[in-house]
Structures are given as C-alpha cells and as structure tokens.
XYZ file of C-alpha atoms in Angstrom:
235
model
C 78.930 104.093 108.625
C 77.025 106.910 106.972
C 73.361 107.206 107.971
C 71.122 108.153 105.072
C 69.840 111.376 106.656
C 73.460 112.585 106.519
C 74.004 112.087 102.807
C 75.879 115.007 101.231
C 78.525 115.900 98.674
C 80.983 114.186 101.051
C 79.075 110.882 100.966
C 75.812 109.813 99.372
C 75.548 106.160 100.388
C 75.985 104.084 103.567
C 79.660 103.141 103.334
C 82.405 103.001 105.964
C 84.801 105.944 105.930
C 87.513 103.529 104.747
C 85.809 101.047 102.443
C 88.791 99.488 100.635
C 87.239 99.463 97.165
C 88.480 100.687 93.792
C 86.549 103.276 91.795
C 85.314 100.560 89.417
C 84.157 98.356 92.288
C 82.332 101.291 93.847
C 80.616 101.946 90.519
C 79.342 98.354 90.500
C 78.195 98.621 94.115
C 76.392 101.933 93.599
C 74.790 100.766 90.369
C 73.347 97.538 91.747
C 73.007 97.946 95.508
C 71.720 101.520 95.439
C 69.535 101.195 92.359
C 71.204 103.512 89.822
C 70.682 100.973 87.060
C 73.105 102.430 84.508
C 74.377 100.475 81.513
C 77.750 99.930 83.177
C 80.907 98.166 82.071
C 84.010 98.190 84.287
C 87.285 97.128 82.678
C 89.552 95.465 85.274
C 93.095 96.721 85.755
C 96.058 94.581 84.804
C 98.934 93.887 87.163
C 97.285 95.164 90.344
C 96.324 93.201 93.450
C 94.350 94.362 96.480
C 97.336 94.442 98.800
C 99.233 96.957 96.646
C 99.517 100.593 97.649
C 100.074 103.066 94.832
C 103.787 103.366 95.490
C 104.149 99.623 94.821
C 102.821 99.954 91.260
C 105.822 101.733 89.734
C 103.474 104.302 88.208
C 104.134 108.057 88.512
C 102.219 109.741 91.332
C 99.807 112.450 90.189
C 98.316 114.602 92.941
C 94.555 113.914 93.213
C 94.304 117.155 95.229
C 96.704 119.997 96.105
C 96.514 118.796 99.699
C 97.262 115.135 98.913
C 100.865 115.628 97.791
C 102.241 112.107 98.382
C 101.053 108.497 98.759
C 101.800 108.889 102.479
C 99.049 111.531 102.608
C 96.495 108.998 101.421
C 97.410 106.499 104.158
C 96.509 108.879 106.996
C 93.765 110.832 105.192
C 90.785 108.585 106.113
C 91.331 109.521 109.769
C 92.789 112.998 109.716
C 90.262 114.361 107.220
C 87.944 114.442 110.253
C 89.899 117.496 111.412
C 88.251 119.494 108.645
C 85.291 119.477 111.024
C 87.274 121.217 113.801
C 89.295 124.366 114.473
C 92.511 122.285 114.687
C 94.898 122.668 111.747
C 95.075 119.531 109.624
C 98.336 120.782 108.140
C 96.971 122.708 105.171
C 99.503 125.415 104.455
C 102.401 123.055 105.192
C 104.262 120.540 103.030
C 102.668 117.645 104.979
C 98.901 118.203 105.018
C 96.959 115.558 106.970
C 100.220 114.257 108.464
C 100.868 117.378 110.563
C 98.160 118.331 113.061
C 98.268 121.166 115.559
C 96.683 124.080 117.349
C 98.020 127.191 119.135
C 97.063 125.912 122.586
C 98.890 122.552 122.412
C 102.261 121.751 124.014
C 103.727 119.339 121.464
C 106.004 117.238 123.693
C 103.546 116.005 126.364
C 100.756 115.850 123.785
C 102.702 113.446 121.546
C 103.992 111.435 124.500
C 100.431 110.825 125.696
C 99.393 109.689 122.237
C 102.304 107.252 122.027
C 101.312 105.811 125.408
C 98.005 104.715 123.842
C 99.918 102.056 121.893
C 97.943 102.538 118.685
C 99.079 99.933 116.150
C 101.488 100.749 113.342
C 102.040 104.419 114.200
C 104.204 106.815 116.214
C 103.642 110.487 116.912
C 106.549 112.934 116.703
C 106.214 116.257 118.541
C 105.919 119.043 115.979
C 105.502 122.822 115.982
C 104.608 124.449 112.675
C 103.190 127.655 111.196
C 100.677 127.158 108.380
C 101.212 129.593 105.519
C 97.461 129.700 104.868
C 94.144 128.256 106.073
C 93.531 127.659 109.806
C 95.878 129.527 112.172
C 97.889 130.971 109.282
C 101.198 132.500 110.404
C 100.541 131.230 113.941
C 102.667 128.704 115.808
C 100.749 125.441 116.248
C 101.831 122.637 118.574
C 100.885 119.069 117.898
C 102.383 116.100 116.117
C 103.489 114.544 112.876
C 102.010 111.114 112.215
C 104.596 108.506 111.231
C 103.044 105.297 109.915
C 105.474 102.492 110.696
C 103.372 99.550 109.500
C 100.593 100.105 106.974
C 99.272 96.578 107.509
C 98.413 97.161 111.171
C 97.788 100.929 111.098
C 94.135 101.824 111.736
C 93.736 105.301 110.208
C 90.172 106.049 111.267
C 90.620 104.847 114.834
C 93.861 106.848 114.978
C 92.022 109.926 113.711
C 89.413 109.478 116.429
C 92.112 109.157 119.108
C 93.675 112.374 117.829
C 90.327 114.185 117.892
C 89.785 113.123 121.491
C 93.313 114.198 122.446
C 93.021 117.660 120.902
C 89.639 118.213 122.531
C 90.973 117.064 125.913
C 94.009 119.364 125.600
C 91.742 122.407 126.019
C 87.972 121.786 125.837
C 87.308 125.533 125.974
C 89.436 126.360 122.930
C 88.747 123.246 120.854
C 85.635 123.716 118.711
C 83.650 121.788 116.161
C 83.576 123.839 112.977
C 80.311 125.552 112.051
C 78.568 125.149 108.677
C 78.650 125.713 105.761
C 80.827 122.848 104.555
C 80.912 121.211 101.103
C 77.528 122.599 99.975
C 75.858 121.653 103.279
C 74.546 124.682 105.178
C 72.772 123.187 108.191
C 74.534 120.096 109.570
C 77.839 120.305 111.423
C 80.842 119.477 109.218
C 82.060 116.795 111.653
C 78.699 115.031 111.357
C 78.869 115.200 107.564
C 82.408 113.775 107.606
C 81.560 110.997 110.056
C 78.191 110.263 108.471
C 76.148 110.740 111.665
C 76.152 112.530 115.018
C 77.437 109.408 116.795
C 81.176 110.112 116.604
C 80.870 113.672 117.885
C 78.575 112.591 120.716
C 80.891 109.734 121.711
C 83.920 112.045 121.853
C 81.969 114.614 123.859
C 80.975 111.845 126.286
C 84.619 110.854 126.793
C 84.348 107.464 125.079
C 87.764 106.033 124.189
C 88.835 105.609 120.581
C 88.966 101.810 121.042
C 85.402 101.727 122.368
C 84.237 103.971 119.533
C 85.904 101.649 117.007
C 84.168 98.645 118.573
C 80.819 100.337 117.953
C 81.551 100.223 114.191
C 82.346 96.520 114.027
C 78.876 95.096 113.437
C 77.747 97.546 110.695
C 81.146 97.354 109.007
C 80.979 93.541 109.049
C 77.583 93.709 107.340
C 79.022 96.048 104.720
C 81.971 93.727 104.075
C 79.566 90.876 103.307
C 77.777 93.107 100.777
C 81.090 94.316 99.357
C 82.194 90.781 98.465
C 79.730 90.642 95.569
C 81.325 93.636 93.836
C 85.060 93.052 94.227
C 87.052 92.539 91.039
C 90.474 91.623 92.483
C-alpha cells in the first residue's frame, strides 16, 4: 500500500499495487474517497464482467505502451515493474518486456531452478539468456528467466515480483543495485520506494525476509482497502 509521503507521478493515493479496479471505478473512488469533488459521470461498459481479461473480450488489442506489447505483459507487469527500480533488465529491448528478466551476473539454469523450487502458484520460470537491444545492459548477455503464467486465477504477480527481486539480489549482492533517482519526475526518493509506495519492501528484502512473509505483511491494509473498494465497484 502506498504511504502518502511517497505520492508521486507513479501513484498519488493509498492503493495496493494491484487494485483490481477499472478506470471508471478508480475515478469514482478518487472523486469521493480522496475529496476531488468533480461533477463526475461514469458510463458502465456493456458485456464485460470482472473475471474477464482483455483477451476474453474479442476486442482488438491496442498497445497502452511500447513496452506492454501483449495482454500477457499486463498479467506479469504489477510485479515485474518493480525491476524498474533496480539495475536488473526487465526485458526492455526484447520482444517480451516484463516477462524476460536478467542480468549479466546470473547463471540462468540454477537461478530458474531455485525459483521453481519455491512453488509459487500459477507460474513456472524458464531459464533464459538474452541480449537487450537497448536500455539496461544493451548488447550484453543477460542470464535470468522467462515468466510463464500457467494459471491466471492463482498467479500472484506482486508476490512473484518480490520473490524475483529477492532472488536477483541474492544471486550477487555486490553487483545487484537499487537504481538511483531521478525517476518519473521524482529527484530525491529511490525509484524502488516510489514503485512500492514506501521503504518497507526494500528494507524487507535487504533484511532477507521471504516473499511469502512480505506478502503477509500486506494482508491487513489490503483487506481494509477492499472494504472501501466495494462502494465504488460497477460490475
């Protein structure tokens, strides 16, 4: 959950990283819960239900960003976007951004095997070696993994992203680094803290806390948010 002293272009209000709301529902939440007070009308969609991913709608996919090329990108993005706050490649400069993750110091085979031994739900990690054409480690061989989501219903993208962060840091603590500012118009706070909404995630990873324990620390504030969210859902 974002803490208010960490509001930025990345996030202005105390929401979970993965909130599960539509744009219209967020508009209602922001307007009422956070006191915007606009003269707002949201027109509900027709033919959509909350359990539908975009590729179930039959509508043509339009890239919301050059680095979100497919609906699969959006499934992993809530967790792997955290890598923008590190010196690990999040796959920019490849055809699978946010699904491919790697760094020059990582041996892909044992790295992926260790991740699979964690038994994270709904996902498998395939060893991968890639060379980004641009961005971090451009033209440099990076070892790591490709994320294969096997079951969207059980997959936990943010917890998976945290497990990956911990694994990359543990692979070589001397070469792994949190990225320095500036980041998205913020010039003082660390990018990882802006992305996570507080210093807590970074401090937990540095302390060696497991991804499962870190996820448990979110449960109470996220439960409170879900109770608030109920008042603004349209579907």
